[in-house]
Coordinates of C-alpha atoms in Angstrom, one line a residue:
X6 CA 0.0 0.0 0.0
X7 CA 2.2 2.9 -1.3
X8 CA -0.1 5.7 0.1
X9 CA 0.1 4.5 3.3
X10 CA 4.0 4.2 3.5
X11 CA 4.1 7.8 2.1
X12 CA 1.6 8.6 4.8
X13 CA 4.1 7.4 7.4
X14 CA 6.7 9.6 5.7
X15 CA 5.1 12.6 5.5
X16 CA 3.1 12.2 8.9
X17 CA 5.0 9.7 11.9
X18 CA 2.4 10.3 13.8
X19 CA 0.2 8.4 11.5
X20 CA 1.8 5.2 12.7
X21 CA -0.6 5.1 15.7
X22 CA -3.7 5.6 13.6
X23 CA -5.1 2.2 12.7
X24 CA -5.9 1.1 8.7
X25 CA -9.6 0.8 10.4
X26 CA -9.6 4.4 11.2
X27 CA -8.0 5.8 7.6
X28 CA -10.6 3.6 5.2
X29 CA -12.9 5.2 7.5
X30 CA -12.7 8.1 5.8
X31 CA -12.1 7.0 2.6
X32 CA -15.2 4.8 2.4
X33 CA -15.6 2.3 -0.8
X34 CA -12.1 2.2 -1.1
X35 CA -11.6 -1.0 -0.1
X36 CA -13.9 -3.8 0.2
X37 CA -15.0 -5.6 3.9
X38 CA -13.3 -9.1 1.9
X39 CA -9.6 -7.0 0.9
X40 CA -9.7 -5.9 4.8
X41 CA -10.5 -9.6 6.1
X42 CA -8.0 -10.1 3.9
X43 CA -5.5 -7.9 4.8
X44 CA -6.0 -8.4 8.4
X45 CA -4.9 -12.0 8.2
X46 CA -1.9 -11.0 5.7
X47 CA -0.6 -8.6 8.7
X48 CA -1.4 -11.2 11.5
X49 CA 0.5 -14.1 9.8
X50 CA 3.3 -11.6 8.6
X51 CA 3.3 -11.0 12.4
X52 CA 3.7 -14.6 13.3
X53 CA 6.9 -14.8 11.0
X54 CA 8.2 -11.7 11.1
X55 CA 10.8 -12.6 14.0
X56 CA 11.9 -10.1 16.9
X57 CA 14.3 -7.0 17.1
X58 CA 16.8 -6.8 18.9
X59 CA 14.7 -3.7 20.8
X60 CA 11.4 -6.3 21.6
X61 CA 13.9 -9.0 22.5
X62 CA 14.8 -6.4 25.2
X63 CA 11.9 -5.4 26.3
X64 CA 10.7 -9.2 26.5
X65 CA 13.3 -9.9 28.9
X66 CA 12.8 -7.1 31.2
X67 CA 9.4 -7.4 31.1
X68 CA 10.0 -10.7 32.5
X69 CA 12.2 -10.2 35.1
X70 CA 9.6 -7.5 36.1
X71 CA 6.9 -10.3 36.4
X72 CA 9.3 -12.6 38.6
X73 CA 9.7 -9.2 40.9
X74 CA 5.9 -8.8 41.4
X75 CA 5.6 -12.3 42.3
X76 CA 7.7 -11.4 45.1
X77 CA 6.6 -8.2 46.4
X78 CA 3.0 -10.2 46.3
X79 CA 4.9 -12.0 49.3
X80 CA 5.6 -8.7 51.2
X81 CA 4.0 -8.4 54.4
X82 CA 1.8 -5.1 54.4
X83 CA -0.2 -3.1 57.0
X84 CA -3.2 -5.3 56.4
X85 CA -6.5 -2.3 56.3
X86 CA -10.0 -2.5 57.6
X87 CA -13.0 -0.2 56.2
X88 CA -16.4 0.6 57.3
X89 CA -16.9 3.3 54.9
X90 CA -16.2 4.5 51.8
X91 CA -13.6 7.1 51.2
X92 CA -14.0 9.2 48.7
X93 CA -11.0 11.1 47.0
X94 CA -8.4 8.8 49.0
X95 CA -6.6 6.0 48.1
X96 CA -8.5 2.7 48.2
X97 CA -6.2 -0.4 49.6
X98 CA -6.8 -3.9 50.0
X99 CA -7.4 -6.4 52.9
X100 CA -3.5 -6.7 52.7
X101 CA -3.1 -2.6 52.5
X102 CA -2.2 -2.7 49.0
X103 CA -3.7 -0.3 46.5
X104 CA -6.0 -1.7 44.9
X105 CA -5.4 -2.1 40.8
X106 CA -8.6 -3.0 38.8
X107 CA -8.9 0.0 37.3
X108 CA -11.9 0.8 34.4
X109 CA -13.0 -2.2 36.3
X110 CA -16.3 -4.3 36.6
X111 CA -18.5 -6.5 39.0
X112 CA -19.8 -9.6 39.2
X113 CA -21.8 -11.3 41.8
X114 CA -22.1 -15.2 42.3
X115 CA -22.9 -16.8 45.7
X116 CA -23.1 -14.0 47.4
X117 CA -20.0 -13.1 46.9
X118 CA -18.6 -9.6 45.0
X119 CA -15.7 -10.5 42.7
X120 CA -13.6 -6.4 41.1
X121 CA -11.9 -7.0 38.0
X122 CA -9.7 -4.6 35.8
X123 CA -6.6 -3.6 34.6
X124 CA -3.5 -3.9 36.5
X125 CA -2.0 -0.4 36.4
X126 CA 0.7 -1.2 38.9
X127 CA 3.7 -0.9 36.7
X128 CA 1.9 2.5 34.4
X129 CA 3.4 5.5 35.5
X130 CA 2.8 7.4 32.4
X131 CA 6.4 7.5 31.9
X132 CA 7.2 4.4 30.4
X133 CA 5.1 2.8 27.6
X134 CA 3.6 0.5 29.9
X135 CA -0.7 0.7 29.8
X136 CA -2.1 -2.1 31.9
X137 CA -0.5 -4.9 33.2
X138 CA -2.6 -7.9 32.9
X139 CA -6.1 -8.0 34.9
X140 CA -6.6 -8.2 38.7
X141 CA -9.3 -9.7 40.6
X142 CA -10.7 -9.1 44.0
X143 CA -13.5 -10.3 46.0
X144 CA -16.0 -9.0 49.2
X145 CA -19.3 -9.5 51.1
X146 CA -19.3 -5.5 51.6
X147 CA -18.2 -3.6 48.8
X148 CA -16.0 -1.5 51.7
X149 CA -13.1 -4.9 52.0
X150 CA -11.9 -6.3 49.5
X151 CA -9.7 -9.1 49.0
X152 CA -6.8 -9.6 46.4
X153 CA -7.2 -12.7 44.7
X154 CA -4.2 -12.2 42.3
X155 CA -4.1 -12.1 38.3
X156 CA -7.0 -13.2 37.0
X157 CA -5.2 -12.8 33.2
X158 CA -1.6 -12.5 33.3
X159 CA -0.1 -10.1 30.0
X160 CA 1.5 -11.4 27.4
X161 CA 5.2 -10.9 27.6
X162 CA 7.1 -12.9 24.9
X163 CA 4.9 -11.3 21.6
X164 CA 4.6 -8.3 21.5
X165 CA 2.0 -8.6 18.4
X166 CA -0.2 -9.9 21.1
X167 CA -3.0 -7.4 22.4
X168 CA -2.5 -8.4 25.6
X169 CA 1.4 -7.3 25.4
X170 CA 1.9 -4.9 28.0
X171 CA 2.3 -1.7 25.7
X172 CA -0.8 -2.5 23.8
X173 CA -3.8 -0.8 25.1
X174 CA -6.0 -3.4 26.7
X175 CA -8.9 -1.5 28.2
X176 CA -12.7 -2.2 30.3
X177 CA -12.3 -6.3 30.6
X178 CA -16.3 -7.2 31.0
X179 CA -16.8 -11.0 32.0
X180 CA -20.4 -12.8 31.1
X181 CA -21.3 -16.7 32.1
X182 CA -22.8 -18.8 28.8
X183 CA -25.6 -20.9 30.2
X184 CA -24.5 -23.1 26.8
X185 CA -21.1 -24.1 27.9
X186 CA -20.9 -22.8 31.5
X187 CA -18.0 -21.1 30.8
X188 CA -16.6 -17.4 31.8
X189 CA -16.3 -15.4 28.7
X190 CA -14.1 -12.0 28.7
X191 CA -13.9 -9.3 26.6
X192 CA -11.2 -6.5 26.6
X193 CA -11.2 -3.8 24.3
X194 CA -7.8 -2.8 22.6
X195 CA -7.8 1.0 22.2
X196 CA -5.7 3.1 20.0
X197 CA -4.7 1.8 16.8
X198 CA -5.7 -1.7 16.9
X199 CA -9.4 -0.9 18.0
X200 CA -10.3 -4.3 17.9
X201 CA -11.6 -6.8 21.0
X202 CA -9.7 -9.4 22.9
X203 CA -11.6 -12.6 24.0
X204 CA -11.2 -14.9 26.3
X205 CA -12.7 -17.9 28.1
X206 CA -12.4 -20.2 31.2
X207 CA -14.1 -23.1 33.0
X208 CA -13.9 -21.1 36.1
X209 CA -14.6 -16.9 37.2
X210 CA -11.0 -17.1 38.6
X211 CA -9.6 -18.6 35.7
X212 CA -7.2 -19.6 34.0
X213 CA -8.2 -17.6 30.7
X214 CA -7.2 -18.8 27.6
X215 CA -7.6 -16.1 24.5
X216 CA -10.1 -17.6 21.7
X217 CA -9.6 -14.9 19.5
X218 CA -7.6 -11.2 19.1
X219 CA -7.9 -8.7 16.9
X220 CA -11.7 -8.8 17.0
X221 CA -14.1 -6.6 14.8
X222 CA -17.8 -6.8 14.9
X223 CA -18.5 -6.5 11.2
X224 CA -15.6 -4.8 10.6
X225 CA -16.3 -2.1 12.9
X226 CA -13.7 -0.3 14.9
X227 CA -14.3 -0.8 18.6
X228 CA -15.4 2.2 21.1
X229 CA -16.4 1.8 24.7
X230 CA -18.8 -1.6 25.0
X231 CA -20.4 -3.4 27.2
X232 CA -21.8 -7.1 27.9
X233 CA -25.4 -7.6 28.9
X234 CA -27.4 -11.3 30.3
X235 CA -31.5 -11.3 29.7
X236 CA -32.4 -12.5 33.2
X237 CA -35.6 -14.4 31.5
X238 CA -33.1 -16.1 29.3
X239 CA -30.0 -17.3 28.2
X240 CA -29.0 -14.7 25.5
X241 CA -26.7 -12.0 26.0
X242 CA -26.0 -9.1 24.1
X243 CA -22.8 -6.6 22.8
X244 CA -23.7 -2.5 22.9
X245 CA -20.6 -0.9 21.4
X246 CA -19.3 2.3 20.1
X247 CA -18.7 1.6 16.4
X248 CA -15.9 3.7 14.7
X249 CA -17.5 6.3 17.5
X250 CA -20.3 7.1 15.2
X251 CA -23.0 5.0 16.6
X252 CA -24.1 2.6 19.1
X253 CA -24.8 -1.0 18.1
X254 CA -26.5 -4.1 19.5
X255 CA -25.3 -7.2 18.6
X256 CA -27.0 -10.8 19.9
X257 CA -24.2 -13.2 20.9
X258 CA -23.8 -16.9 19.7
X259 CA -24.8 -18.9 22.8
X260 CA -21.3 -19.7 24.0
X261 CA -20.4 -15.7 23.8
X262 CA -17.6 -15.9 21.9
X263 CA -19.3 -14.0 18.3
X264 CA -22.4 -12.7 17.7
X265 CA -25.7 -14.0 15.2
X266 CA -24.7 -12.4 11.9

């Protein structure tokens, strides 16, 4: 694609805007099948592309960062006790950690509260880190609440992955298919990609194992989202920002891992 390369040339900061986003506004210049197209040239050019010398760095520190939060999970803390909500202060957990489940979500099973999001413990705006995996935590109160650990560790040996840590892997919502009793997550991937991550366990705690990246509802670029159950039933539904020019609804297969086209 020529135009694009002298795009790059002319403009750097076009290497952050996502193909999705450009054909946007040239619509009709290429077809939904030469995107679906493209899409799995890139990802398989991806696959075989090899590593830099620069990624092969940043894989190994990345890693010796994840051996050093294992340990300081080990680290005895003032352990904190609420009664009240706070707010405008920070929030810690039952081991007087701050708590990291940022853009986060709930979900309630046997009485129990589980908070989920985005590990921002290593994002200090300073490095290109964005999120860190996702945490989970669990309380009877909504004031307490309990680390449970990773409940999806990043990526950290591709980064092509959307889960790397520099990719932007936003708003994790988790939804039960009464078809398969499994957990099903979705994570949007802001920025360029704009795309979905989704993910699936036999258990709310995990592990997850990714079923499918680089995700787009009918082609659509991915805004904010979110996942919602029909109490009377067992279908669910995706409402998502679409190329941030409308809002869709989109019926999902019964194991919630697509939607009814």
């Amino acid at each position: 694609l020529p135009f694009l390369t002298q795009m790059l040339q002319a403009y750097p900061g076009a290497g952050r805007i996502s193909i999705q986003s450009i054909l946007r506004y040239t619509p009709g210049a290429v077809s939904e099948e030469q995107l679906d197209a493209l899409r799995a040239e890139l990802r398989e050019y991806g696959s075989q592309k090899g590593l830099t010398d620069a990624e092969l760095e940043k894989i190994k520190k990345y890693k010796a960062m994840a051996q050093t939060d294992s340990a300081c999970s080990l680290e005895s803390v003032q352990p904190r006790k609420y009664g009240a909500f706070h707010p405008g202060k920070p929030w810690y957990d039952t081991n007087g950690r701050r708590i990291q489940a940022h853009a986060g979500a709930l979900y309630h099973e046997d009485g129990v509260f589980y908070w989920y999001g985005e590990n921002k413990t290593y994002t200090d705006g300073k490095n290109p880190i964005w999120t860190w995996g996702i945490r989970i935590y669990r309380s009877v109160d909504l004031y307490n609440w309990e680390d449970l650990g990773q409940l999806v560790m990043p990526v950290l040996d591709n980064p092509d992955s959307n889960l790397f840590p520099e990719k932007y892997a936003d708003r994790p919502h988790i939804i039960r298919s009464e078809l398969t009793g499994k957990y099903v997550m979705w994570i949007k991937i802001s920025s360029a990609e704009s795309c979905f991550a989704i993910l699936q366990a036999d258990h709310l705690l995990g592990p997850y194992e990714i079923v499918k990246e680089g995700y787009y509802p009918l082609g659509c670029g991915v805004g904010d989202f979110d996942l919602v159950t029909d109490p009377q039933t067992p279908r669910a539904y995706l409402f998502m920002d679409t190329d941030h020019q409308y809002v869709a609804c989109f019926e999902l297969t019964e194991d919630h891992l697509d939607f009814h086209k």
